[in-house]
Amino acid sequence: GTGKGKSAFSVNLALNVTAQNYTVALWSFEMGKDEVINRIIDIKTGYSLRDKPRAEERYNAMRKYLGGTNDNIQIFTDKIRSFSSFYLTCRRLSRKQNMKVAIIDYLQLIRLSSHSGLTRTAELEYITNNLKNMASELGITIIILSQLSREHEKREDRTPRLSDLRDSGSIEQDSNIVMFIHQPTQPADYIGKANKFMEIIVAKHREGRTGIIPMEFQAAITRFKSLAMEKYNDYTR
């Protein structure tokens, strides 16, 4: 995806995993730790930090959430410059804190200090290959967010395709699942509204089905909410 959708989706994903009593490690290169925490609180309380008139309600809801939650999201904002330190962090968290999922936001911001001589495509191939091996060895899932090339914006049909993954075919090749965040033409219900109708497109799935998962993006609190398939069918008829 492009724009804010990727980072918002990564925080929603992290919260869905922690709801199953697993630890998630989130590498956030564009948002600072405080911003990630505020997004988590917005999503969990339903109150936006920017909604000043309801600041007290948000504060009370936040205290209630923080007092009762077992959510464990470990947030890292330092860029990944070497695989050895990233690997050791993942290994420690998976052994000591039951960390099952690591999320990286996003791939194109990883720059390895030891690989400055490689072309960017070769470096990304090295990165995706290493992440795949690491996930397999540690028995964890690594979710990498990626930019799309600008080509899809020039097409009449802007629905993302696998060929739109930026810089490298290795992203598609090494991934078990590839999903796109897509904002299609908005149905009448959503025109002029802050909330947006979105599609999560499962474009590749090694062990399961591909297809579209309809969502509503609640922009004020950056929350993705599932939509019923019947509703989706109404919108796309």
PDB file of C-alpha atoms in Angstrom:
ATOM      1  CA  GLY A   1       0.000   0.000   0.000  1.00  0.00           C
ATOM      2  CA  THR A   2       0.932   3.668  -0.069  1.00  0.00           C
ATOM      3  CA  GLY A   3       0.345   6.498   2.364  1.00  0.00           C
ATOM      4  CA  LYS A   4      -0.814   5.965   5.927  1.00  0.00           C
ATOM      5  CA  GLY A   5      -2.674   2.730   5.274  1.00  0.00           C
ATOM      6  CA  LYS A   6       0.365   0.475   5.741  1.00  0.00           C
ATOM      7  CA  SER A   7       1.349   1.727   9.194  1.00  0.00           C
ATOM      8  CA  ALA A   8      -2.249   1.820  10.432  1.00  0.00           C
ATOM      9  CA  PHE A   9      -2.771  -1.737   9.195  1.00  0.00           C
ATOM     10  CA  SER A  10       0.430  -2.927  10.894  1.00  0.00           C
ATOM     11  CA  VAL A  11      -0.803  -1.682  14.295  1.00  0.00           C
ATOM     12  CA  ASN A  12      -4.212  -3.332  13.736  1.00  0.00           C
ATOM     13  CA  LEU A  13      -2.464  -6.593  12.816  1.00  0.00           C
ATOM     14  CA  ALA A  14      -0.297  -6.413  15.928  1.00  0.00           C
ATOM     15  CA  LEU A  15      -3.361  -5.955  18.156  1.00  0.00           C
ATOM     16  CA  ASN A  16      -5.156  -8.895  16.515  1.00  0.00           C
ATOM     17  CA  VAL A  17      -2.177 -11.147  17.276  1.00  0.00           C
ATOM     18  CA  THR A  18      -1.801  -9.997  20.902  1.00  0.00           C
ATOM     19  CA  ALA A  19      -5.512 -10.698  21.416  1.00  0.00           C
ATOM     20  CA  GLN A  20      -4.528 -14.376  21.010  1.00  0.00           C
ATOM     21  CA  ASN A  21      -2.060 -14.041  23.936  1.00  0.00           C
ATOM     22  CA  TYR A  22       1.072 -13.883  21.818  1.00  0.00           C
ATOM     23  CA  THR A  23       3.764 -11.223  21.918  1.00  0.00           C
ATOM     24  CA  VAL A  24       4.319  -9.158  18.780  1.00  0.00           C
ATOM     25  CA  ALA A  25       7.500  -7.275  17.896  1.00  0.00           C
ATOM     26  CA  LEU A  26       6.853  -4.217  15.713  1.00  0.00           C
ATOM     27  CA  TRP A  27       9.691  -2.449  13.924  1.00  0.00           C
ATOM     28  CA  SER A  28       8.305   0.986  13.094  1.00  0.00           C
ATOM     29  CA  PHE A  29      10.659   3.147  11.045  1.00  0.00           C
ATOM     30  CA  GLU A  30       8.294   6.029  10.233  1.00  0.00           C
ATOM     31  CA  MET A  31       6.354   6.400  13.483  1.00  0.00           C
ATOM     32  CA  GLY A  32       8.038   6.984  16.843  1.00  0.00           C
ATOM     33  CA  LYS A  33       7.199   4.828  19.858  1.00  0.00           C
ATOM     34  CA  ASP A  34       4.811   7.419  21.330  1.00  0.00           C
ATOM     35  CA  GLU A  35       2.913   7.669  18.053  1.00  0.00           C
ATOM     36  CA  VAL A  36       2.514   3.878  17.865  1.00  0.00           C
ATOM     37  CA  ILE A  37       1.303   3.756  21.488  1.00  0.00           C
ATOM     38  CA  ASN A  38      -1.194   6.552  20.840  1.00  0.00           C
ATOM     39  CA  ARG A  39      -2.531   4.695  17.807  1.00  0.00           C
ATOM     40  CA  ILE A  40      -2.942   1.544  19.903  1.00  0.00           C
ATOM     41  CA  ILE A  41      -4.883   3.538  22.508  1.00  0.00           C
ATOM     42  CA  ASP A  42      -7.046   5.212  19.802  1.00  0.00           C
ATOM     43  CA  ILE A  43      -7.929   1.799  18.338  1.00  0.00           C
ATOM     44  CA  LYS A  44      -8.605   0.097  21.683  1.00  0.00           C
ATOM     45  CA  THR A  45     -10.589   2.930  23.308  1.00  0.00           C
ATOM     46  CA  GLY A  46     -12.408   4.264  20.240  1.00  0.00           C
ATOM     47  CA  TYR A  47     -11.360   7.828  21.123  1.00  0.00           C
ATOM     48  CA  SER A  48      -8.920   9.816  19.008  1.00  0.00           C
ATOM     49  CA  LEU A  49      -6.041  11.696  20.591  1.00  0.00           C
ATOM     50  CA  ARG A  50      -6.971  14.594  18.284  1.00  0.00           C
ATOM     51  CA  ASP A  51     -10.537  14.760  19.616  1.00  0.00           C
ATOM     52  CA  LYS A  52      -9.805  17.411  22.259  1.00  0.00           C
ATOM     53  CA  PRO A  53     -13.404  17.837  23.540  1.00  0.00           C
ATOM     54  CA  ARG A  54     -13.403  14.143  24.525  1.00  0.00           C
ATOM     55  CA  ALA A  55      -9.914  14.113  26.026  1.00  0.00           C
ATOM     56  CA  GLU A  56     -11.207  13.196  29.491  1.00  0.00           C
ATOM     57  CA  GLU A  57     -13.284  10.278  28.170  1.00  0.00           C
ATOM     58  CA  ARG A  58     -10.238   9.057  26.242  1.00  0.00           C
ATOM     59  CA  TYR A  59      -8.056   9.345  29.331  1.00  0.00           C
ATOM     60  CA  ASN A  60     -10.510   7.316  31.443  1.00  0.00           C
ATOM     61  CA  ALA A  61     -10.891   4.677  28.698  1.00  0.00           C
ATOM     62  CA  MET A  62      -7.103   4.536  28.328  1.00  0.00           C
ATOM     63  CA  ARG A  63      -6.614   3.959  32.065  1.00  0.00           C
ATOM     64  CA  LYS A  64      -9.200   1.194  32.003  1.00  0.00           C
ATOM     65  CA  TYR A  65      -7.571  -0.440  28.961  1.00  0.00           C
ATOM     66  CA  LEU A  66      -4.004  -0.190  30.294  1.00  0.00           C
ATOM     67  CA  GLY A  67      -5.092  -1.438  33.717  1.00  0.00           C
ATOM     68  CA  GLY A  68      -6.715  -4.581  32.351  1.00  0.00           C
ATOM     69  CA  THR A  69      -4.758  -5.492  29.221  1.00  0.00           C
ATOM     70  CA  ASN A  70      -2.325  -8.332  28.614  1.00  0.00           C
ATOM     71  CA  ASP A  71      -1.464  -6.945  25.169  1.00  0.00           C
ATOM     72  CA  ASN A  72       2.281  -7.246  24.649  1.00  0.00           C
ATOM     73  CA  ILE A  73       3.596  -5.310  21.664  1.00  0.00           C
ATOM     74  CA  GLN A  74       7.334  -4.706  21.752  1.00  0.00           C
ATOM     75  CA  ILE A  75       8.046  -1.570  19.708  1.00  0.00           C
ATOM     76  CA  PHE A  76      11.407  -0.912  18.036  1.00  0.00           C
ATOM     77  CA  THR A  77      12.137   2.273  16.097  1.00  0.00           C
ATOM     78  CA  ASP A  78      15.840   1.806  15.307  1.00  0.00           C
ATOM     79  CA  LYS A  79      16.558   0.980  11.672  1.00  0.00           C
ATOM     80  CA  ILE A  80      17.652  -2.602  10.946  1.00  0.00           C
ATOM     81  CA  ARG A  81      21.286  -2.311   9.837  1.00  0.00           C
ATOM     82  CA  SER A  82      22.467  -5.863  10.556  1.00  0.00           C
ATOM     83  CA  PHE A  83      20.705  -9.204  10.483  1.00  0.00           C
ATOM     84  CA  SER A  84      22.627 -10.615  13.439  1.00  0.00           C
ATOM     85  CA  SER A  85      21.216  -8.110  15.952  1.00  0.00           C
ATOM     86  CA  PHE A  86      17.713  -8.399  14.460  1.00  0.00           C
ATOM     87  CA  TYR A  87      17.960 -12.210  14.645  1.00  0.00           C
ATOM     88  CA  LEU A  88      19.135 -12.140  18.283  1.00  0.00           C
ATOM     89  CA  THR A  89      16.291  -9.824  19.287  1.00  0.00           C
ATOM     90  CA  CYS A  90      13.722 -12.094  17.599  1.00  0.00           C
ATOM     91  CA  ARG A  91      15.262 -15.208  19.151  1.00  0.00           C
ATOM     92  CA  ARG A  92      15.254 -13.706  22.652  1.00  0.00           C
ATOM     93  CA  LEU A  93      11.635 -12.544  22.364  1.00  0.00           C
ATOM     94  CA  SER A  94      10.411 -15.841  20.903  1.00  0.00           C
ATOM     95  CA  ARG A  95      12.086 -17.829  23.697  1.00  0.00           C
ATOM     96  CA  LYS A  96      11.341 -15.599  26.661  1.00  0.00           C
ATOM     97  CA  GLN A  97       8.109 -13.813  25.763  1.00  0.00           C
ATOM     98  CA  ASN A  98       6.255 -16.198  23.429  1.00  0.00           C
ATOM     99  CA  MET A  99       6.726 -13.830  20.495  1.00  0.00           C
ATOM    100  CA  LYS A 100       5.095 -15.393  17.446  1.00  0.00           C
ATOM    101  CA  VAL A 101       4.939 -12.499  14.993  1.00  0.00           C
ATOM    102  CA  ALA A 102       7.443  -9.812  13.958  1.00  0.00           C
ATOM    103  CA  ILE A 103       6.179  -6.933  11.807  1.00  0.00           C
ATOM    104  CA  ILE A 104       8.515  -4.650   9.832  1.00  0.00           C
ATOM    105  CA  ASP A 105       7.174  -1.289   8.625  1.00  0.00           C
ATOM    106  CA  TYR A 106       8.609  -1.223   5.983  1.00  0.00           C
ATOM    107  CA  LEU A 107      10.975  -3.180   3.721  1.00  0.00           C
ATOM    108  CA  GLN A 108      12.345  -0.317   1.619  1.00  0.00           C
ATOM    109  CA  LEU A 109      13.654   1.398   4.781  1.00  0.00           C
ATOM    110  CA  ILE A 110      15.972  -1.506   5.653  1.00  0.00           C
ATOM    111  CA  ARG A 111      19.545  -0.643   4.680  1.00  0.00           C
ATOM    112  CA  LEU A 112      22.211  -3.156   5.632  1.00  0.00           C
ATOM    113  CA  SER A 113      25.553  -1.554   6.426  1.00  0.00           C
ATOM    114  CA  SER A 114      27.425  -4.684   5.254  1.00  0.00           C
ATOM    115  CA  HIS A 115      25.784  -4.691   1.797  1.00  0.00           C
ATOM    116  CA  SER A 116      26.339  -1.173   0.536  1.00  0.00           C
ATOM    117  CA  GLY A 117      28.086  -2.493  -2.604  1.00  0.00           C
ATOM    118  CA  LEU A 118      25.055  -4.457  -3.847  1.00  0.00           C
ATOM    119  CA  THR A 119      22.425  -3.161  -6.243  1.00  0.00           C
ATOM    120  CA  ARG A 120      19.166  -2.340  -4.455  1.00  0.00           C
ATOM    121  CA  THR A 121      17.407  -5.292  -6.079  1.00  0.00           C
ATOM    122  CA  ALA A 122      20.151  -7.687  -4.978  1.00  0.00           C
ATOM    123  CA  GLU A 123      20.090  -6.259  -1.457  1.00  0.00           C
ATOM    124  CA  LEU A 124      16.310  -6.726  -1.199  1.00  0.00           C
ATOM    125  CA  GLU A 125      16.636 -10.302  -2.475  1.00  0.00           C
ATOM    126  CA  TYR A 126      19.217 -10.935   0.238  1.00  0.00           C
ATOM    127  CA  ILE A 127      16.888  -9.373   2.855  1.00  0.00           C
ATOM    128  CA  THR A 128      13.722 -11.299   1.911  1.00  0.00           C
ATOM    129  CA  ASN A 129      15.649 -14.567   1.640  1.00  0.00           C
ATOM    130  CA  ASN A 130      17.213 -14.102   5.079  1.00  0.00           C
ATOM    131  CA  LEU A 131      13.895 -13.134   6.665  1.00  0.00           C
ATOM    132  CA  LYS A 132      12.267 -16.261   5.210  1.00  0.00           C
ATOM    133  CA  ASN A 133      15.031 -18.502   6.611  1.00  0.00           C
ATOM    134  CA  MET A 134      14.920 -16.731   9.971  1.00  0.00           C
ATOM    135  CA  ALA A 135      11.147 -17.167  10.281  1.00  0.00           C
ATOM    136  CA  SER A 136      11.492 -20.850   9.483  1.00  0.00           C
ATOM    137  CA  GLU A 137      14.335 -21.410  11.950  1.00  0.00           C
ATOM    138  CA  LEU A 138      12.701 -19.553  14.852  1.00  0.00           C
ATOM    139  CA  GLY A 139       9.193 -20.853  14.144  1.00  0.00           C
ATOM    140  CA  ILE A 140       7.730 -17.359  13.903  1.00  0.00           C
ATOM    141  CA  THR A 141       5.832 -15.365  11.288  1.00  0.00           C
ATOM    142  CA  ILE A 142       7.546 -12.300   9.852  1.00  0.00           C
ATOM    143  CA  ILE A 143       5.232  -9.772   8.214  1.00  0.00           C
ATOM    144  CA  ILE A 144       6.992  -7.252   5.978  1.00  0.00           C
ATOM    145  CA  LEU A 145       5.212  -4.163   4.729  1.00  0.00           C
ATOM    146  CA  SER A 146       6.309  -2.920   1.340  1.00  0.00           C
ATOM    147  CA  GLN A 147       5.793   0.023  -0.943  1.00  0.00           C
ATOM    148  CA  LEU A 148       4.220  -0.427  -4.346  1.00  0.00           C
ATOM    149  CA  SER A 149       5.761   0.942  -7.494  1.00  0.00           C
ATOM    150  CA  ARG A 150       4.080   4.045  -8.879  1.00  0.00           C
ATOM    151  CA  GLU A 151       3.113   2.152 -12.040  1.00  0.00           C
ATOM    152  CA  HIS A 152      -0.245   1.040 -10.668  1.00  0.00           C
ATOM    153  CA  GLU A 153      -1.292   4.698 -10.215  1.00  0.00           C
ATOM    154  CA  LYS A 154      -0.875   5.277 -13.954  1.00  0.00           C
ATOM    155  CA  ARG A 155      -3.239   2.460 -14.895  1.00  0.00           C
ATOM    156  CA  GLU A 156      -6.957   2.980 -15.384  1.00  0.00           C
ATOM    157  CA  ASP A 157      -7.606   0.068 -13.021  1.00  0.00           C
ATOM    158  CA  ARG A 158      -5.486   0.881  -9.979  1.00  0.00           C
ATOM    159  CA  THR A 159      -6.160  -2.406  -8.238  1.00  0.00           C
ATOM    160  CA  PRO A 160      -2.698  -3.588  -7.089  1.00  0.00           C
ATOM    161  CA  ARG A 161      -1.121  -6.664  -8.679  1.00  0.00           C
ATOM    162  CA  LEU A 162       1.832  -8.818  -7.683  1.00  0.00           C
ATOM    163  CA  SER A 163       3.927  -7.169 -10.400  1.00  0.00           C
ATOM    164  CA  ASP A 164       3.492  -3.831  -8.569  1.00  0.00           C
ATOM    165  CA  LEU A 165       5.667  -4.860  -5.609  1.00  0.00           C
ATOM    166  CA  ARG A 166       8.442  -2.329  -5.628  1.00  0.00           C
ATOM    167  CA  ASP A 167      12.101  -3.037  -6.426  1.00  0.00           C
ATOM    168  CA  SER A 168      12.114  -6.814  -6.328  1.00  0.00           C
ATOM    169  CA  GLY A 169      10.434  -9.981  -7.560  1.00  0.00           C
ATOM    170  CA  SER A 170      11.907 -11.723  -4.504  1.00  0.00           C
ATOM    171  CA  ILE A 171       9.147 -10.249  -2.303  1.00  0.00           C
ATOM    172  CA  GLU A 172       6.559 -12.287  -4.186  1.00  0.00           C
ATOM    173  CA  GLN A 173       8.857 -15.298  -4.557  1.00  0.00           C
ATOM    174  CA  ASP A 174       9.861 -15.581  -0.872  1.00  0.00           C
ATOM    175  CA  SER A 175       6.451 -14.750   0.624  1.00  0.00           C
ATOM    176  CA  ASN A 176       3.931 -17.385   1.655  1.00  0.00           C
ATOM    177  CA  ILE A 177       1.146 -14.793   1.619  1.00  0.00           C
ATOM    178  CA  VAL A 178       0.950 -11.442  -0.202  1.00  0.00           C
ATOM    179  CA  MET A 179      -1.827  -9.003   0.713  1.00  0.00           C
ATOM    180  CA  PHE A 180      -2.589  -5.539  -0.656  1.00  0.00           C
ATOM    181  CA  ILE A 181      -4.487  -2.697   0.991  1.00  0.00           C
ATOM    182  CA  HIS A 182      -6.696  -1.115  -1.657  1.00  0.00           C
ATOM    183  CA  GLN A 183      -9.136   1.771  -1.508  1.00  0.00           C
ATOM    184  CA  PRO A 184     -11.565   1.203  -4.385  1.00  0.00           C
ATOM    185  CA  THR A 185     -14.118   3.653  -5.733  1.00  0.00           C
ATOM    186  CA  GLN A 186     -16.240   4.543  -2.718  1.00  0.00           C
ATOM    187  CA  PRO A 187     -19.856   3.318  -2.557  1.00  0.00           C
ATOM    188  CA  ALA A 188     -22.601   5.932  -2.006  1.00  0.00           C
ATOM    189  CA  ASP A 189     -22.681   5.171   1.765  1.00  0.00           C
ATOM    190  CA  TYR A 190     -19.082   6.383   2.108  1.00  0.00           C
ATOM    191  CA  ILE A 191     -18.945   9.426  -0.167  1.00  0.00           C
ATOM    192  CA  GLY A 192     -18.069  12.510   1.863  1.00  0.00           C
ATOM    193  CA  LYS A 193     -17.529  10.460   5.029  1.00  0.00           C
ATOM    194  CA  ALA A 194     -14.320  10.245   7.086  1.00  0.00           C
ATOM    195  CA  ASN A 195     -14.523   6.435   7.192  1.00  0.00           C
ATOM    196  CA  LYS A 196     -13.445   4.639   4.034  1.00  0.00           C
ATOM    197  CA  PHE A 197     -14.445   1.398   2.355  1.00  0.00           C
ATOM    198  CA  MET A 198     -11.309  -0.705   1.842  1.00  0.00           C
ATOM    199  CA  GLU A 199     -10.336  -4.046   0.359  1.00  0.00           C
ATOM    200  CA  ILE A 200      -7.624  -6.314   1.690  1.00  0.00           C
ATOM    201  CA  ILE A 201      -6.672  -8.299  -1.404  1.00  0.00           C
ATOM    202  CA  VAL A 202      -5.056 -11.687  -0.740  1.00  0.00           C
ATOM    203  CA  ALA A 203      -3.130 -11.954  -4.007  1.00  0.00           C
ATOM    204  CA  LYS A 204      -0.964 -14.956  -3.097  1.00  0.00           C
ATOM    205  CA  HIS A 205      -1.534 -17.672  -0.519  1.00  0.00           C
ATOM    206  CA  ARG A 206       0.669 -20.746  -0.642  1.00  0.00           C
ATOM    207  CA  GLU A 207      -1.560 -22.908   1.535  1.00  0.00           C
ATOM    208  CA  GLY A 208      -4.985 -21.358   1.175  1.00  0.00           C
ATOM    209  CA  ARG A 209      -7.392 -19.295  -0.833  1.00  0.00           C
ATOM    210  CA  THR A 210      -6.883 -15.922  -2.469  1.00  0.00           C
ATOM    211  CA  GLY A 211      -9.633 -13.326  -2.601  1.00  0.00           C
ATOM    212  CA  ILE A 212     -10.894 -10.089  -1.105  1.00  0.00           C
ATOM    213  CA  ILE A 213     -11.577  -9.262   2.555  1.00  0.00           C
ATOM    214  CA  PRO A 214     -13.854  -6.198   2.816  1.00  0.00           C
ATOM    215  CA  MET A 215     -12.984  -3.670   5.541  1.00  0.00           C
ATOM    216  CA  GLU A 216     -13.990  -0.290   6.806  1.00  0.00           C
ATOM    217  CA  PHE A 217     -11.153   2.054   7.741  1.00  0.00           C
ATOM    218  CA  GLN A 218     -12.247   4.269  10.643  1.00  0.00           C
ATOM    219  CA  ALA A 219      -9.881   7.132   9.910  1.00  0.00           C
ATOM    220  CA  ALA A 220     -10.237   9.120  13.157  1.00  0.00           C
ATOM    221  CA  ILE A 221      -8.990   6.209  15.265  1.00  0.00           C
ATOM    222  CA  THR A 222      -7.014   4.415  12.473  1.00  0.00           C
ATOM    223  CA  ARG A 223      -8.979   1.191  13.064  1.00  0.00           C
ATOM    224  CA  PHE A 224      -9.688  -1.428  10.395  1.00  0.00           C
ATOM    225  CA  LYS A 225     -13.020  -3.156  10.965  1.00  0.00           C
ATOM    226  CA  SER A 226     -14.330  -6.211   9.106  1.00  0.00           C
ATOM    227  CA  LEU A 227     -17.375  -5.772   6.885  1.00  0.00           C
ATOM    228  CA  ALA A 228     -19.924  -8.486   6.220  1.00  0.00           C
ATOM    229  CA  MET A 229     -19.594 -10.176   2.838  1.00  0.00           C
ATOM    230  CA  GLU A 230     -23.269  -9.379   2.042  1.00  0.00           C
ATOM    231  CA  LYS A 231     -22.507  -5.678   2.490  1.00  0.00           C
ATOM    232  CA  TYR A 232     -19.472  -6.032   0.215  1.00  0.00           C
ATOM    233  CA  ASN A 233     -21.595  -7.731  -2.461  1.00  0.00           C
ATOM    234  CA  ASP A 234     -24.095  -4.853  -2.277  1.00  0.00           C
ATOM    235  CA  TYR A 235     -21.288  -2.328  -2.802  1.00  0.00           C
ATOM    236  CA  THR A 236     -19.680  -4.129  -5.722  1.00  0.00           C
ATOM    237  CA  ARG A 237     -22.784  -5.082  -7.692  1.00  0.00           C
TER     238      ARG A 237
END
